[in-house]
XYZ file of C-alpha atoms in Angstrom:
216
model
C 164.517 149.133 51.483
C 165.494 148.826 55.154
C 163.335 145.673 55.475
C 164.966 144.109 52.327
C 168.533 144.742 53.442
C 168.002 144.739 57.171
C 168.638 141.947 59.597
C 165.033 140.967 59.766
C 165.019 139.399 56.270
C 168.151 137.517 57.113
C 166.451 136.417 60.331
C 163.615 134.913 58.262
C 166.159 132.954 56.284
C 168.625 131.815 58.904
C 166.012 130.681 61.599
C 163.990 128.415 59.319
C 167.151 126.881 57.877
C 168.547 126.154 61.242
C 165.075 124.698 62.243
C 165.260 122.258 59.381
C 168.853 121.336 60.146
C 167.748 120.508 63.707
C 165.097 118.152 62.399
C 167.546 116.471 60.103
C 170.014 116.082 62.905
C 167.294 114.321 65.038
C 167.129 111.746 62.224
C 170.898 111.204 62.032
C 170.913 108.273 64.524
C 168.621 106.361 62.164
C 170.508 107.418 58.955
C 174.020 106.772 60.213
C 173.917 102.976 60.287
C 172.384 102.888 56.904
C 174.744 105.303 55.052
C 177.920 105.834 57.001
C 178.670 102.780 59.077
C 181.041 100.169 57.778
C 179.278 97.357 59.660
C 176.374 95.613 57.965
C 173.114 97.165 58.880
C 170.942 94.776 60.870
C 167.538 94.018 59.686
C 165.975 95.219 62.968
C 167.370 98.702 62.280
C 165.203 99.075 59.239
C 162.199 98.049 61.312
C 163.117 100.845 63.839
C 163.500 103.395 61.055
C 160.303 102.378 59.421
C 158.356 102.571 62.709
C 159.819 105.997 63.365
C 158.824 107.222 59.816
C 155.335 105.910 60.244
C 155.130 107.781 63.616
C 156.224 110.989 61.881
C 153.868 110.666 58.935
C 151.001 109.925 61.340
C 151.637 113.092 63.370
C 148.591 115.503 63.844
C 147.869 117.924 61.013
C 149.259 120.831 63.091
C 152.738 119.584 62.821
C 153.004 119.588 58.996
C 151.164 122.931 58.893
C 153.883 124.456 61.188
C 156.552 122.848 59.045
C 155.091 124.370 55.870
C 154.615 127.795 57.490
C 158.395 127.764 58.423
C 159.214 126.807 54.846
C 157.111 129.668 53.568
C 158.836 132.075 56.048
C 162.304 131.225 54.654
C 161.062 131.570 51.128
C 159.502 134.919 51.933
C 162.757 136.165 53.478
C 164.757 135.260 50.374
C 162.222 136.910 48.017
C 162.046 140.029 50.136
C 165.815 140.395 49.888
C 165.702 139.990 46.136
C 163.138 142.778 45.653
C 165.075 145.466 43.679
C 168.344 143.657 44.271
C 171.763 145.102 44.506
C 174.810 143.141 43.095
C 175.317 141.492 46.535
C 171.739 140.407 46.693
C 171.829 138.887 43.177
C 175.054 136.917 44.041
C 174.390 135.643 47.530
C 170.653 135.794 47.863
C 170.110 134.447 44.369
C 172.259 131.480 45.028
C 170.583 130.965 48.356
C 167.134 130.962 46.695
C 168.356 128.353 44.126
C 169.573 126.112 46.899
C 166.499 126.604 48.956
C 164.312 125.634 46.021
C 166.501 122.541 45.437
C 165.833 121.650 49.097
C 162.045 122.048 48.562
C 162.279 119.787 45.604
C 164.093 117.158 47.541
C 161.530 117.420 50.283
C 158.638 117.023 47.977
C 160.016 114.529 45.556
C 161.843 112.131 47.919
C 161.074 112.745 51.556
C 157.301 113.154 51.376
C 157.150 110.173 48.946
C 159.294 108.098 51.211
C 157.160 108.895 54.316
C 154.109 107.839 52.407
C 155.700 104.514 51.262
C 156.885 103.844 54.830
C 153.486 104.652 56.248
C 151.730 102.333 53.726
C 154.315 99.626 54.231
C 154.389 98.731 50.596
C 157.546 98.595 48.585
C 158.874 97.082 45.266
C 156.852 94.161 43.931
C 153.788 95.210 45.995
C 153.563 98.462 44.011
C 154.220 97.002 40.602
C 151.335 96.962 38.184
C 153.057 94.693 35.617
C 156.020 92.252 35.625
C 158.308 94.840 33.894
C 157.817 97.232 36.770
C 159.005 94.829 39.465
C 162.611 95.360 38.418
C 162.277 99.202 38.288
C 160.735 99.865 41.686
C 162.963 99.815 44.735
C 162.468 97.275 47.478
C 162.097 98.203 51.146
C 165.760 98.542 52.040
C 166.618 100.574 49.012
C 163.687 102.857 49.578
C 164.797 103.554 53.151
C 168.340 104.185 51.937
C 167.083 106.714 49.443
C 165.127 108.526 52.092
C 168.176 108.568 54.364
C 170.313 109.835 51.465
C 167.786 112.556 50.762
C 168.114 113.740 54.385
C 171.875 114.147 53.875
C 171.438 115.919 50.553
C 168.965 118.323 52.184
C 171.322 118.951 54.985
C 174.154 119.904 52.663
C 171.840 122.160 50.695
C 170.692 124.028 53.894
C 174.311 124.323 55.134
C 175.061 125.909 51.647
C 172.309 128.535 52.271
C 173.880 129.388 55.715
C 177.324 129.636 54.159
C 176.069 132.039 51.530
C 174.287 134.339 54.000
C 177.410 134.318 56.151
C 179.376 135.247 53.171
C 177.056 138.044 52.330
C 177.272 139.435 55.836
C 181.111 139.367 55.745
C 181.226 140.989 52.384
C 178.952 143.798 53.356
C 180.836 144.244 56.638
C 184.120 144.610 54.796
C 182.597 147.058 52.327
C 181.257 149.130 55.168
C 184.668 149.237 56.884
C 186.388 150.132 53.608
C 183.857 152.979 52.999
C 184.220 154.246 56.599
C 188.031 154.303 56.293
C 187.884 156.071 52.915
C 185.393 158.546 54.286
C 187.639 159.320 57.335
C 190.642 159.684 55.107
C 188.921 162.059 52.787
C 187.639 164.051 55.735
C 191.101 164.282 57.255
C 192.634 165.261 53.865
C 189.996 168.022 53.431
C 190.684 169.348 56.934
C 194.358 169.558 56.365
C 194.021 171.284 53.016
C 191.695 173.778 54.390
C 194.131 174.445 57.355
C 196.998 174.913 54.903
C 195.013 177.315 52.799
C 193.932 179.320 55.933
C 197.566 179.620 56.964
C 198.589 180.782 53.573
C 195.842 183.385 53.537
C 196.977 184.598 56.991
C 200.578 184.993 55.888
C 199.864 186.839 52.707
C 198.798 190.237 54.378
C 202.045 190.035 56.404
C 204.251 189.812 53.362
C 202.304 192.713 51.637
C 202.939 194.944 54.816
C 206.689 194.219 54.762
C 206.748 195.186 50.968
C 205.113 198.442 51.719
C 207.561 199.294 54.463
C 210.544 198.647 52.149
C 209.005 200.927 49.523
C 208.628 203.725 52.012
């Protein structure tokens, strides 16, 4: 229970997400001229991006293994927080898990596929098996644009996970503060009522003694 709701499970979520955001930010200089710049993208920039993607895809096997381990750690943190979940876990961690799985889907379906295409250097007509497929398969520039757009989508998804985790922390903190204030108020009210009852009990024998004196 302490592991599920403690800071360690949140640590397993926040650190991998921040790690992935750092990787995406390192690709932003390549993605910005393609997606966000108003000036026409020069053809040489696509060559730079393709060379960079080939370099990433040709990295040693240790690099993707570390990446996949970090992905698994984030997933393990979310699943551990959803074991016997409370209402807060179902709301925030459940939504975080959905966004995290969306990010994994984007990574597998678009980014990994785009890296393989860039590494092979074959796009569009070169991949078509029939004349009908030539119009359906994207060319080189469009494929690189899709890959850059996938990086942006993945960044937004990961930011959403961080926002949900921060919202959960804030909600739990406010609940703890309200509970503490309620407990202190209840404790102070109980102490004042017990003091009043004690004073009344102390005053009662005095009144009885005065009544006896009057009767004598």
